[in-house]
Tab-separated table of C-alpha atoms in Angstrom:
chain	number	residue	atom	x	y	z
A	635	UNK	CA	56.266	0.726	-34.949
A	636	UNK	CA	52.602	0.109	-35.739
A	637	UNK	CA	53.367	-3.550	-36.159
A	638	UNK	CA	54.801	-3.529	-32.609
A	639	UNK	CA	51.606	-2.040	-31.223
A	640	UNK	CA	49.482	-4.603	-33.009
A	641	UNK	CA	51.640	-7.389	-31.620
A	642	UNK	CA	51.315	-6.019	-28.089
A	643	UNK	CA	47.574	-5.727	-28.470
A	644	UNK	CA	47.252	-9.213	-29.910
A	645	UNK	CA	49.234	-10.686	-27.031
A	646	UNK	CA	47.333	-8.650	-24.448
A	647	UNK	CA	43.881	-9.435	-25.790
A	648	UNK	CA	43.330	-12.904	-24.282
A	649	UNK	CA	44.303	-11.576	-20.834
A	650	UNK	CA	41.991	-8.595	-21.203
A	651	UNK	CA	39.153	-10.928	-22.219
A	652	UNK	CA	39.815	-13.031	-19.123
A	653	UNK	CA	39.545	-9.863	-17.070
A	654	UNK	CA	36.337	-8.873	-18.838
A	655	UNK	CA	34.939	-12.327	-18.038
A	656	UNK	CA	35.747	-11.775	-14.369
A	657	UNK	CA	34.111	-8.329	-14.495
A	658	UNK	CA	30.937	-9.853	-15.943
A	659	UNK	CA	30.855	-12.615	-13.321
A	660	UNK	CA	31.396	-10.144	-10.470
A	661	UNK	CA	28.693	-7.853	-11.798
A	662	UNK	CA	26.266	-10.726	-12.321
A	663	UNK	CA	26.561	-12.049	-8.767
A	664	UNK	CA	26.556	-8.531	-7.327
A	665	UNK	CA	23.347	-7.787	-9.263
A	666	UNK	CA	21.724	-10.919	-7.800
A	667	UNK	CA	22.696	-9.907	-4.272
A	668	UNK	CA	21.640	-6.334	-4.997
A	669	UNK	CA	18.176	-7.385	-6.181
A	670	UNK	CA	17.660	-9.701	-3.199
A	671	UNK	CA	18.767	-7.123	-0.634
A	672	UNK	CA	17.119	-4.248	-2.475
A	673	UNK	CA	13.725	-5.980	-2.600
A	674	UNK	CA	13.850	-6.687	1.127
A	675	UNK	CA	14.954	-3.102	1.853
A	676	UNK	CA	12.282	-1.641	-0.418
A	677	UNK	CA	9.527	-3.700	1.226
A	678	UNK	CA	10.833	-2.766	4.665
A	679	UNK	CA	10.856	0.923	3.732
A	680	UNK	CA	7.170	0.918	2.767
A	681	UNK	CA	6.035	-1.317	5.650
A	682	UNK	CA	4.304	0.082	8.721
A	683	UNK	CA	6.766	-1.655	11.047
A	684	UNK	CA	8.919	1.117	12.532
A	685	UNK	CA	11.806	-1.224	13.365
A	686	UNK	CA	12.095	-2.648	9.823
A	687	UNK	CA	11.707	0.830	8.398
A	688	UNK	CA	14.441	2.239	10.632
A	689	UNK	CA	16.883	-0.602	9.974
A	690	UNK	CA	16.376	-0.352	6.211
A	691	UNK	CA	16.861	3.401	6.331
A	692	UNK	CA	20.073	3.044	8.360
A	693	UNK	CA	21.422	0.443	5.928
A	694	UNK	CA	20.694	2.626	2.930
A	695	UNK	CA	22.156	5.741	4.572
A	696	UNK	CA	25.368	3.913	5.450
A	697	UNK	CA	25.995	2.378	2.042
A	698	UNK	CA	25.062	5.495	0.117
A	699	UNK	CA	26.921	7.794	2.491
A	700	UNK	CA	30.323	6.101	2.375
A	701	UNK	CA	32.626	5.450	-0.603
A	702	UNK	CA	32.430	2.041	-2.253
A	703	UNK	CA	36.231	1.914	-2.171
A	704	UNK	CA	36.230	2.175	1.638
A	705	UNK	CA	33.496	-0.491	1.851
A	706	UNK	CA	35.708	-2.817	-0.214
A	707	UNK	CA	38.729	-2.045	2.015
A	708	UNK	CA	36.622	-2.751	5.108
A	709	UNK	CA	35.649	-6.171	3.749
A	710	UNK	CA	39.003	-7.205	2.314
A	711	UNK	CA	41.469	-5.650	4.778
A	712	UNK	CA	39.164	-5.012	7.732
A	713	UNK	CA	37.537	-8.407	8.237
A	714	UNK	CA	40.841	-10.387	8.489
A	715	UNK	CA	41.729	-7.989	11.292
A	716	UNK	CA	38.691	-9.339	13.147
A	717	UNK	CA	39.792	-12.904	12.455
A	718	UNK	CA	37.505	-13.438	9.447
A	719	UNK	CA	39.357	-14.531	6.334
A	720	UNK	CA	37.839	-13.525	3.059
A	721	UNK	CA	38.949	-14.186	-0.499
A	722	UNK	CA	39.414	-11.188	-2.731
A	723	UNK	CA	36.714	-12.046	-5.237
A	724	UNK	CA	34.244	-12.883	-2.451
A	725	UNK	CA	34.977	-9.499	-0.869
A	726	UNK	CA	34.482	-7.903	-4.281
A	727	UNK	CA	31.107	-9.547	-4.974
A	728	UNK	CA	29.908	-8.895	-1.437
A	729	UNK	CA	31.060	-5.282	-1.470
A	730	UNK	CA	29.471	-4.518	-4.833
A	731	UNK	CA	26.282	-6.429	-3.950
A	732	UNK	CA	25.775	-4.898	-0.511
A	733	UNK	CA	26.408	-1.447	-1.946
A	734	UNK	CA	24.100	-1.949	-4.909
A	735	UNK	CA	21.374	-3.299	-2.592
A	736	UNK	CA	21.083	0.139	-0.989
A	737	UNK	CA	20.436	1.825	-4.343
A	738	UNK	CA	18.090	-0.943	-5.506
A	739	UNK	CA	16.199	-0.585	-2.206
A	740	UNK	CA	15.449	3.049	-3.002
A	741	UNK	CA	14.415	2.131	-6.548
A	742	UNK	CA	12.048	-0.586	-5.276
A	743	UNK	CA	10.607	1.789	-2.675
A	744	UNK	CA	9.828	4.479	-5.223
A	745	UNK	CA	8.457	1.840	-7.620
A	746	UNK	CA	6.000	0.650	-4.976
A	747	UNK	CA	5.105	4.208	-3.981
A	748	UNK	CA	4.328	5.030	-7.610
A	749	UNK	CA	1.389	2.597	-7.530
A	750	UNK	CA	-1.903	4.300	-6.688
A	751	UNK	CA	-2.985	3.669	-3.079
A	752	UNK	CA	-6.389	2.618	-4.448
A	753	UNK	CA	-4.767	-0.591	-5.694
A	754	UNK	CA	-3.769	-1.664	-2.194
A	755	UNK	CA	-7.183	-0.633	-0.853
A	756	UNK	CA	-9.025	-2.593	-3.529
A	757	UNK	CA	-6.919	-5.696	-2.872
A	758	UNK	CA	-7.371	-5.436	0.890
A	759	UNK	CA	-11.114	-4.766	0.539
A	760	UNK	CA	-11.403	-8.144	-1.222
A	761	UNK	CA	-9.937	-9.838	1.822
A	762	UNK	CA	-6.332	-10.184	0.700
A	763	UNK	CA	-3.693	-9.993	3.413
A	764	UNK	CA	-0.963	-7.362	3.053
A	765	UNK	CA	1.574	-9.904	1.685
A	766	UNK	CA	-1.005	-11.260	-0.794
A	767	UNK	CA	-1.855	-7.746	-1.970
A	768	UNK	CA	1.861	-6.999	-2.422
A	769	UNK	CA	2.500	-10.239	-4.291
A	770	UNK	CA	-0.498	-10.305	-6.630
A	771	UNK	CA	-1.343	-6.629	-7.088
A	772	UNK	CA	1.383	-4.154	-6.133
A	773	UNK	CA	4.704	-5.785	-7.064
A	774	UNK	CA	3.652	-6.974	-10.551
A	775	UNK	CA	2.783	-3.347	-11.347
A	776	UNK	CA	5.848	-1.929	-9.600
A	777	UNK	CA	8.167	-4.047	-11.774
A	778	UNK	CA	7.332	-1.896	-14.784
A	779	UNK	CA	8.277	1.232	-12.862
A	780	UNK	CA	11.453	-0.338	-11.591
A	781	UNK	CA	13.069	-1.792	-14.706
A	782	UNK	CA	14.438	1.404	-16.310
A	783	UNK	CA	16.153	2.806	-13.173
A	784	UNK	CA	17.274	-0.706	-12.232
A	785	UNK	CA	18.962	-1.061	-15.622
A	786	UNK	CA	20.816	2.213	-15.092
A	787	UNK	CA	21.879	1.055	-11.645
A	788	UNK	CA	23.373	-2.159	-12.997
A	789	UNK	CA	25.207	-0.393	-15.788
A	790	UNK	CA	26.707	1.912	-13.153
A	791	UNK	CA	27.569	-1.150	-11.078
A	792	UNK	CA	29.443	-2.730	-13.966
A	793	UNK	CA	31.554	0.408	-14.331
A	794	UNK	CA	32.069	0.799	-10.581
A	795	UNK	CA	33.302	-2.780	-10.449
A	796	UNK	CA	36.656	-1.524	-11.779
A	797	UNK	CA	37.318	-0.374	-8.185
A	798	UNK	CA	37.778	-3.990	-7.118
A	799	UNK	CA	41.062	-4.029	-9.045
A	800	UNK	CA	42.653	-2.443	-5.964
A	801	UNK	CA	41.815	-5.445	-3.759
A	802	UNK	CA	43.708	-7.901	-5.944
A	803	UNK	CA	40.795	-9.126	-8.042
A	804	UNK	CA	41.863	-9.878	-11.621
A	805	UNK	CA	39.087	-7.992	-13.305
A	806	UNK	CA	39.397	-6.115	-16.588
A	807	UNK	CA	41.002	-3.046	-15.005
A	808	UNK	CA	43.585	-5.032	-13.046
A	809	UNK	CA	44.490	-7.171	-16.071
A	810	UNK	CA	45.067	-3.976	-18.035
A	811	UNK	CA	47.353	-2.552	-15.364
A	812	UNK	CA	49.323	-5.803	-15.133
A	813	UNK	CA	49.949	-5.733	-18.874
A	814	UNK	CA	50.992	-2.089	-18.707
A	815	UNK	CA	53.490	-2.850	-15.954
A	816	UNK	CA	55.247	-5.201	-18.374
A	817	UNK	CA	54.816	-3.324	-21.681
A	818	UNK	CA	54.564	0.367	-20.578
A	819	UNK	CA	51.869	0.828	-23.261
A	820	UNK	CA	49.513	2.819	-21.001
A	821	UNK	CA	47.612	4.669	-23.696
A	822	UNK	CA	47.128	1.688	-25.930
A	823	UNK	CA	46.067	-0.744	-23.205
A	824	UNK	CA	43.777	1.652	-21.330
A	825	UNK	CA	42.106	2.484	-24.635
A	826	UNK	CA	41.518	-1.229	-25.200
A	827	UNK	CA	40.227	-1.578	-21.623
A	828	UNK	CA	37.840	1.369	-22.116
A	829	UNK	CA	36.629	-0.145	-25.392
A	830	UNK	CA	35.841	-3.456	-23.695
A	831	UNK	CA	33.920	-1.711	-20.866
A	832	UNK	CA	32.014	0.199	-23.504
A	833	UNK	CA	31.059	-2.961	-25.386
A	834	UNK	CA	29.781	-4.499	-22.154
A	835	UNK	CA	27.690	-1.489	-21.110
A	836	UNK	CA	26.412	-1.125	-24.681
A	837	UNK	CA	25.110	-4.689	-24.687
A	838	UNK	CA	23.624	-4.224	-21.222
A	839	UNK	CA	21.788	-1.088	-22.348
A	840	UNK	CA	20.245	-3.023	-25.253
A	841	UNK	CA	19.170	-5.804	-22.885
A	842	UNK	CA	17.521	-3.310	-20.534
A	843	UNK	CA	15.699	-1.643	-23.434
A	844	UNK	CA	14.512	-5.040	-24.607
A	845	UNK	CA	13.206	-5.918	-21.136
A	846	UNK	CA	11.402	-2.560	-20.987
A	847	UNK	CA	9.680	-3.196	-24.311
A	848	UNK	CA	8.658	-6.695	-23.275
A	849	UNK	CA	7.082	-5.383	-20.067
A	850	UNK	CA	5.159	-2.700	-21.923
A	851	UNK	CA	3.453	-5.144	-24.270
A	852	UNK	CA	0.377	-5.263	-22.018
A	853	UNK	CA	-0.260	-1.511	-22.284
B	579	UNK	CA	-31.439	-8.986	12.592
B	580	UNK	CA	-28.955	-6.252	11.935
B	581	UNK	CA	-26.090	-7.027	9.574
B	582	UNK	CA	-24.230	-3.840	10.448
B	583	UNK	CA	-24.261	-2.264	13.862
B	584	UNK	CA	-22.344	0.877	14.752
B	585	UNK	CA	-22.029	2.215	18.271
B	586	UNK	CA	-20.566	5.620	19.134
B	587	UNK	CA	-18.081	5.495	16.262
B	588	UNK	CA	-15.332	8.107	16.377
B	589	UNK	CA	-12.602	8.675	13.833
B	590	UNK	CA	-9.810	11.231	13.973
B	591	UNK	CA	-6.989	12.020	11.603
B	592	UNK	CA	-4.412	13.506	13.961
B	593	UNK	CA	-6.144	16.366	15.759
B	594	UNK	CA	-8.987	16.506	13.288
B	595	UNK	CA	-12.093	14.624	14.343
B	596	UNK	CA	-13.960	13.491	11.244
B	597	UNK	CA	-16.580	11.266	12.881
B	598	UNK	CA	-17.917	12.413	16.234
B	599	UNK	CA	-20.056	9.561	17.470
B	600	UNK	CA	-22.132	7.625	14.956
B	601	UNK	CA	-24.827	5.164	16.012
B	602	UNK	CA	-26.554	3.126	13.363
B	603	UNK	CA	-28.081	-0.264	12.688
B	604	UNK	CA	-28.613	-1.676	9.231
B	605	UNK	CA	-30.862	-4.665	8.723
B	606	UNK	CA	-30.523	-7.606	6.369
B	607	UNK	CA	-31.512	-6.596	2.840
B	608	UNK	CA	-31.709	-2.900	3.617
B	609	UNK	CA	-30.421	-0.284	1.177
B	610	UNK	CA	-29.105	2.697	3.084
B	611	UNK	CA	-28.049	5.792	1.177
B	612	UNK	CA	-25.682	8.239	2.844
B	613	UNK	CA	-25.830	11.841	1.668
B	614	UNK	CA	-24.267	15.048	2.902
B	615	UNK	CA	-21.901	17.866	1.954
B	616	UNK	CA	-18.274	17.060	1.165
B	617	UNK	CA	-16.201	16.861	4.317
B	618	UNK	CA	-19.189	15.629	6.293
B	619	UNK	CA	-17.464	12.302	6.970
B	620	UNK	CA	-19.706	10.064	4.872
B	621	UNK	CA	-16.886	8.341	2.976
B	622	UNK	CA	-14.878	7.945	6.177
B	623	UNK	CA	-17.935	6.389	7.835
B	624	UNK	CA	-18.235	3.898	4.985
B	625	UNK	CA	-14.504	3.083	5.069
B	626	UNK	CA	-14.707	2.389	8.799
B	627	UNK	CA	-17.230	-0.365	8.078
B	628	UNK	CA	-14.504	-2.585	6.588
B	629	UNK	CA	-11.701	-0.925	8.505
B	630	UNK	CA	-9.997	0.596	5.519
B	631	UNK	CA	-9.851	3.409	8.048
B	632	UNK	CA	-8.793	2.348	11.520
B	633	UNK	CA	-11.515	3.060	14.051
B	634	UNK	CA	-10.420	5.567	16.693
B	635	UNK	CA	-13.134	4.758	19.225
B	636	UNK	CA	-16.481	3.042	19.389
B	637	UNK	CA	-17.615	-0.329	18.099
B	638	UNK	CA	-18.642	-1.737	14.746
B	639	UNK	CA	-20.168	-5.159	14.199
B	640	UNK	CA	-20.593	-6.885	10.864
B	641	UNK	CA	-22.842	-9.930	11.050
B	642	UNK	CA	-22.594	-10.077	14.864
B	643	UNK	CA	-18.803	-9.956	14.824
B	644	UNK	CA	-17.055	-6.920	16.279
B	645	UNK	CA	-14.598	-5.899	13.594
B	646	UNK	CA	-12.431	-3.645	15.745
B	647	UNK	CA	-11.703	-6.141	18.475
B	648	UNK	CA	-8.158	-7.429	18.777
B	649	UNK	CA	-8.942	-11.072	18.011
B	650	UNK	CA	-10.841	-10.500	14.808
B	651	UNK	CA	-9.364	-11.584	11.473
B	652	UNK	CA	-10.081	-8.487	9.418
B	653	UNK	CA	-9.285	-10.273	6.137
B	654	UNK	CA	-12.114	-12.684	6.898
B	655	UNK	CA	-14.524	-9.809	7.594
B	656	UNK	CA	-13.547	-8.031	4.387
B	657	UNK	CA	-14.391	-11.114	2.339
B	658	UNK	CA	-17.971	-10.551	3.472
B	659	UNK	CA	-18.064	-6.795	2.845
B	660	UNK	CA	-17.555	-5.998	-0.808
B	661	UNK	CA	-16.476	-2.472	-1.617
B	662	UNK	CA	-16.840	-0.378	-4.763
B	663	UNK	CA	-14.670	2.718	-5.104
B	664	UNK	CA	-15.142	6.061	-6.792
B	665	UNK	CA	-12.113	5.444	-9.005
B	666	UNK	CA	-12.886	1.756	-9.678
B	667	UNK	CA	-9.366	0.591	-8.739
B	668	UNK	CA	-9.389	-2.306	-11.165
B	669	UNK	CA	-6.048	-4.105	-11.422
B	670	UNK	CA	-4.542	-2.754	-14.665
B	671	UNK	CA	-2.122	-5.667	-15.141
B	672	UNK	CA	-4.939	-8.227	-15.174
B	673	UNK	CA	-7.724	-8.685	-17.676
B	674	UNK	CA	-11.372	-8.478	-16.700
B	675	UNK	CA	-11.753	-12.184	-15.960
B	676	UNK	CA	-8.559	-12.242	-13.873
B	677	UNK	CA	-9.684	-9.137	-11.997
B	678	UNK	CA	-12.802	-10.996	-10.932
B	679	UNK	CA	-11.249	-14.410	-10.198
B	680	UNK	CA	-8.047	-13.267	-8.447
B	681	UNK	CA	-9.426	-12.891	-4.927
B	682	UNK	CA	-11.774	-15.929	-4.944
B	683	UNK	CA	-8.892	-18.159	-6.088
B	684	UNK	CA	-6.101	-16.718	-3.954
B	685	UNK	CA	-8.047	-15.775	-0.852
B	686	UNK	CA	-10.897	-18.271	-0.640
B	687	UNK	CA	-9.157	-21.125	-2.443
B	688	UNK	CA	-11.944	-21.528	-5.015
B	689	UNK	CA	-10.997	-23.825	-7.916
B	690	UNK	CA	-9.978	-21.670	-10.924
B	691	UNK	CA	-12.579	-23.357	-13.159
B	692	UNK	CA	-15.306	-22.741	-10.621
B	693	UNK	CA	-14.150	-19.128	-10.108
B	694	UNK	CA	-14.350	-18.539	-13.865
B	695	UNK	CA	-17.863	-19.892	-13.981
B	696	UNK	CA	-18.895	-17.534	-11.184
B	697	UNK	CA	-17.118	-14.700	-12.997
B	698	UNK	CA	-18.979	-15.337	-16.267
B	699	UNK	CA	-22.305	-15.439	-14.425
B	700	UNK	CA	-21.474	-12.078	-12.857
B	701	UNK	CA	-20.361	-10.665	-16.210
B	702	UNK	CA	-23.755	-11.661	-17.591
B	703	UNK	CA	-25.371	-9.886	-14.699
B	704	UNK	CA	-23.518	-6.614	-15.377
B	705	UNK	CA	-23.917	-7.078	-19.128
B	706	UNK	CA	-20.241	-7.326	-20.011
B	707	UNK	CA	-19.586	-10.987	-20.840
B	708	UNK	CA	-17.928	-9.977	-24.118
B	709	UNK	CA	-15.279	-7.970	-22.212
B	710	UNK	CA	-13.897	-10.961	-20.291
B	711	UNK	CA	-10.491	-10.831	-21.969
B	712	UNK	CA	-10.233	-7.034	-22.221
B	713	UNK	CA	-7.870	-5.039	-20.032
B	714	UNK	CA	-9.199	-2.241	-17.813
B	715	UNK	CA	-7.602	0.518	-19.910
B	716	UNK	CA	-9.689	-0.659	-22.883
B	717	UNK	CA	-12.955	-0.050	-21.007
B	718	UNK	CA	-15.056	3.069	-20.475
B	719	UNK	CA	-15.569	4.380	-16.953
B	720	UNK	CA	-19.035	2.904	-16.707
B	721	UNK	CA	-17.803	-0.492	-17.851
B	722	UNK	CA	-14.925	-0.347	-15.370
B	723	UNK	CA	-17.300	0.335	-12.523
B	724	UNK	CA	-19.592	-2.519	-13.503
B	725	UNK	CA	-16.566	-4.843	-13.570
B	726	UNK	CA	-15.541	-3.522	-10.161
B	727	UNK	CA	-19.004	-4.413	-8.855
B	728	UNK	CA	-18.692	-7.905	-10.367
B	729	UNK	CA	-15.248	-8.261	-8.785
B	730	UNK	CA	-16.631	-7.429	-5.345
B	731	UNK	CA	-19.620	-9.755	-5.816
B	732	UNK	CA	-17.356	-12.657	-6.766
B	733	UNK	CA	-16.403	-12.984	-3.103
B	734	UNK	CA	-20.111	-13.544	-2.370
B	735	UNK	CA	-20.264	-10.842	0.285
B	736	UNK	CA	-23.110	-10.313	2.722
B	737	UNK	CA	-22.849	-6.546	2.489
B	738	UNK	CA	-21.870	-4.195	-0.324
B	739	UNK	CA	-20.345	-0.794	0.367
B	740	UNK	CA	-20.396	1.816	-2.416
B	741	UNK	CA	-18.171	4.885	-2.092
B	742	UNK	CA	-19.494	7.468	-4.571
B	743	UNK	CA	-19.618	4.859	-7.337
B	744	UNK	CA	-20.821	7.236	-10.055
B	745	UNK	CA	-18.973	10.446	-9.136
B	746	UNK	CA	-16.072	9.858	-11.528
B	747	UNK	CA	-18.269	8.874	-14.481
B	748	UNK	CA	-19.398	10.803	-17.524
B	749	UNK	CA	-23.114	11.570	-17.160
B	750	UNK	CA	-24.163	9.138	-19.904
B	751	UNK	CA	-22.406	6.259	-18.085
B	752	UNK	CA	-24.124	6.795	-14.751
B	753	UNK	CA	-27.381	5.091	-15.713
B	754	UNK	CA	-25.815	1.700	-16.521
B	755	UNK	CA	-24.061	1.538	-13.173
B	756	UNK	CA	-27.153	2.585	-11.245
B	757	UNK	CA	-29.174	-0.088	-13.090
B	758	UNK	CA	-26.766	-2.780	-11.886
B	759	UNK	CA	-26.972	-1.445	-8.340
B	760	UNK	CA	-30.730	-1.334	-8.491
B	761	UNK	CA	-30.907	-4.948	-9.660
B	762	UNK	CA	-28.619	-5.898	-6.797
B	763	UNK	CA	-30.874	-4.136	-4.317
B	764	UNK	CA	-33.900	-5.954	-5.702
B	765	UNK	CA	-32.152	-9.287	-5.135
B	766	UNK	CA	-32.015	-8.423	-1.469
B	767	UNK	CA	-28.377	-7.405	-1.074
B	768	UNK	CA	-27.645	-5.308	1.992
B	769	UNK	CA	-26.125	-2.091	0.654
B	770	UNK	CA	-24.639	1.093	2.051
B	771	UNK	CA	-24.255	3.691	-0.671
B	772	UNK	CA	-22.501	7.044	-0.380
B	773	UNK	CA	-23.721	9.050	-3.337
B	774	UNK	CA	-24.790	12.367	-4.796
B	775	UNK	CA	-27.399	10.640	-6.974
B	776	UNK	CA	-30.565	11.834	-5.282
B	777	UNK	CA	-32.742	10.093	-7.847
B	778	UNK	CA	-31.196	6.758	-6.866
B	779	UNK	CA	-31.545	7.559	-3.163
B	780	UNK	CA	-35.223	8.340	-3.642
B	781	UNK	CA	-35.998	5.367	-5.826
B	782	UNK	CA	-33.884	2.550	-4.363
B	783	UNK	CA	-33.046	3.643	-0.829
B	784	UNK	CA	-34.990	2.156	2.076
B	785	UNK	CA	-33.507	4.762	4.363
B	786	UNK	CA	-31.484	7.908	3.814
B	787	UNK	CA	-28.863	9.141	6.285
B	788	UNK	CA	-28.013	12.804	6.098
B	789	UNK	CA	-24.579	13.483	7.574
B	790	UNK	CA	-22.919	16.780	8.414
B	791	UNK	CA	-19.783	17.597	10.415
B	792	UNK	CA	-19.148	14.024	11.465
B	793	UNK	CA	-22.632	13.274	12.733
B	794	UNK	CA	-25.818	11.732	11.414
B	795	UNK	CA	-28.131	14.726	11.448
B	796	UNK	CA	-31.272	13.060	10.175
B	797	UNK	CA	-32.396	9.558	9.250
B	798	UNK	CA	-35.573	8.521	7.571
B	799	UNK	CA	-37.255	7.006	4.558
B	800	UNK	CA	-36.539	8.905	1.325
B	801	UNK	CA	-40.052	10.391	1.251
B	802	UNK	CA	-39.432	12.043	4.594
B	803	UNK	CA	-35.855	13.233	3.933
B	804	UNK	CA	-36.643	14.631	0.500
B	805	UNK	CA	-40.281	15.553	1.036
B	806	UNK	CA	-40.398	16.822	4.561
B	807	UNK	CA	-36.935	17.164	6.157
B	808	UNK	CA	-37.140	17.959	9.854
B	809	UNK	CA	-33.703	19.420	10.461
B	810	UNK	CA	-32.664	22.864	9.310
B	811	UNK	CA	-29.271	21.625	8.032
B	812	UNK	CA	-30.959	18.932	5.958
B	813	UNK	CA	-33.260	21.528	4.452
B	814	UNK	CA	-30.328	23.833	3.625
B	815	UNK	CA	-28.355	21.023	2.007
B	816	UNK	CA	-31.248	19.778	-0.093
B	817	UNK	CA	-32.152	23.318	-1.121
B	818	UNK	CA	-28.638	23.718	-2.517
B	819	UNK	CA	-28.502	20.503	-4.523
B	820	UNK	CA	-32.037	19.880	-5.737
């Protein structure tokens, strides 16, 4: 009996690892997109330009106000309806990245707002343009504020990525369900899947803590 | 020749009018001290001179250039008007030397080596050469403010604006900062100083402006303002603080 379980697990393991690899790749690319979009959104939110501000706000409201699952369905099932073909893993990365961008945007905004207004005034009084003041004075200080919540956001993103299993992406969750459909070992396999997610988030937490410590060296 | 000229300057925040028509001319090399009760608009007046506050109405010229016209490059103007703040506003992520060289290098395109040389000369001037590699949080308030003055001077401005530069300092730190300002005045720098330091106003000021409720109530040499104020409001204010 126990020997059977061990055999099942041993045979399942390489497939689960493949899935975990896919989960890591999806999360990595989604994080990149999230940071790029989030930085733009954050800067737009604190700018004086009403149009940029409004567009950024609308973007953030939409992505935070609708379920990620529906956003993934819209990309994967919705776009082909409009004549745009999209591969499942592209839809997955895009969906996760666009969604994460909204949350990162709010994190970047609050990071910038946490910097004393005197910093911007001092930079501008020296003749720096607004972009120069942002680049040399505000953003380098905002990064310290941003890293801890950003780390939490990306750990949440890694876990949320299990939703992409429903749009035919062979991530860790989907690999687990495929194995279960052949072996009927739900408890065993889902436990293994949970353990692998835990290992990944555990490592990510350590990395975030390390980055935090590195950034605080100057203090 | 006047370096700063102000004509019928008005400033409102929403419905609240803070400056209600200021006229003033400040000559090359003059040290003008602005005094008045809090809420009188003296800091706002100063901040309008480099447009840290947008000007609601009226005209301001710095060195013959109208700074609130549409064509003006305000970043260019600000390079010529150094400003020192009550709360120093040093850049905490940069050390003292980098605080001073950042703007000359990035804004004016000065060679980093040359900018460092200028920075060390200025550090000598404010007596803090040994702090070049310190970070702002390692400095006392008085040291921070002297670095902030050096940082502003590194842009080689034509005018220096001081916004209550000693108000956030412990009493024993005030003297060092005032010494640096006094030396600057003696070199012929044009200065506008908002302050509560009446001793400094009396000793270093060429002219004193007394402001109240958004207007310049009385202008004159320190001997007149402190010795024989003409306006009732000036007399009341000085009676309270001296």
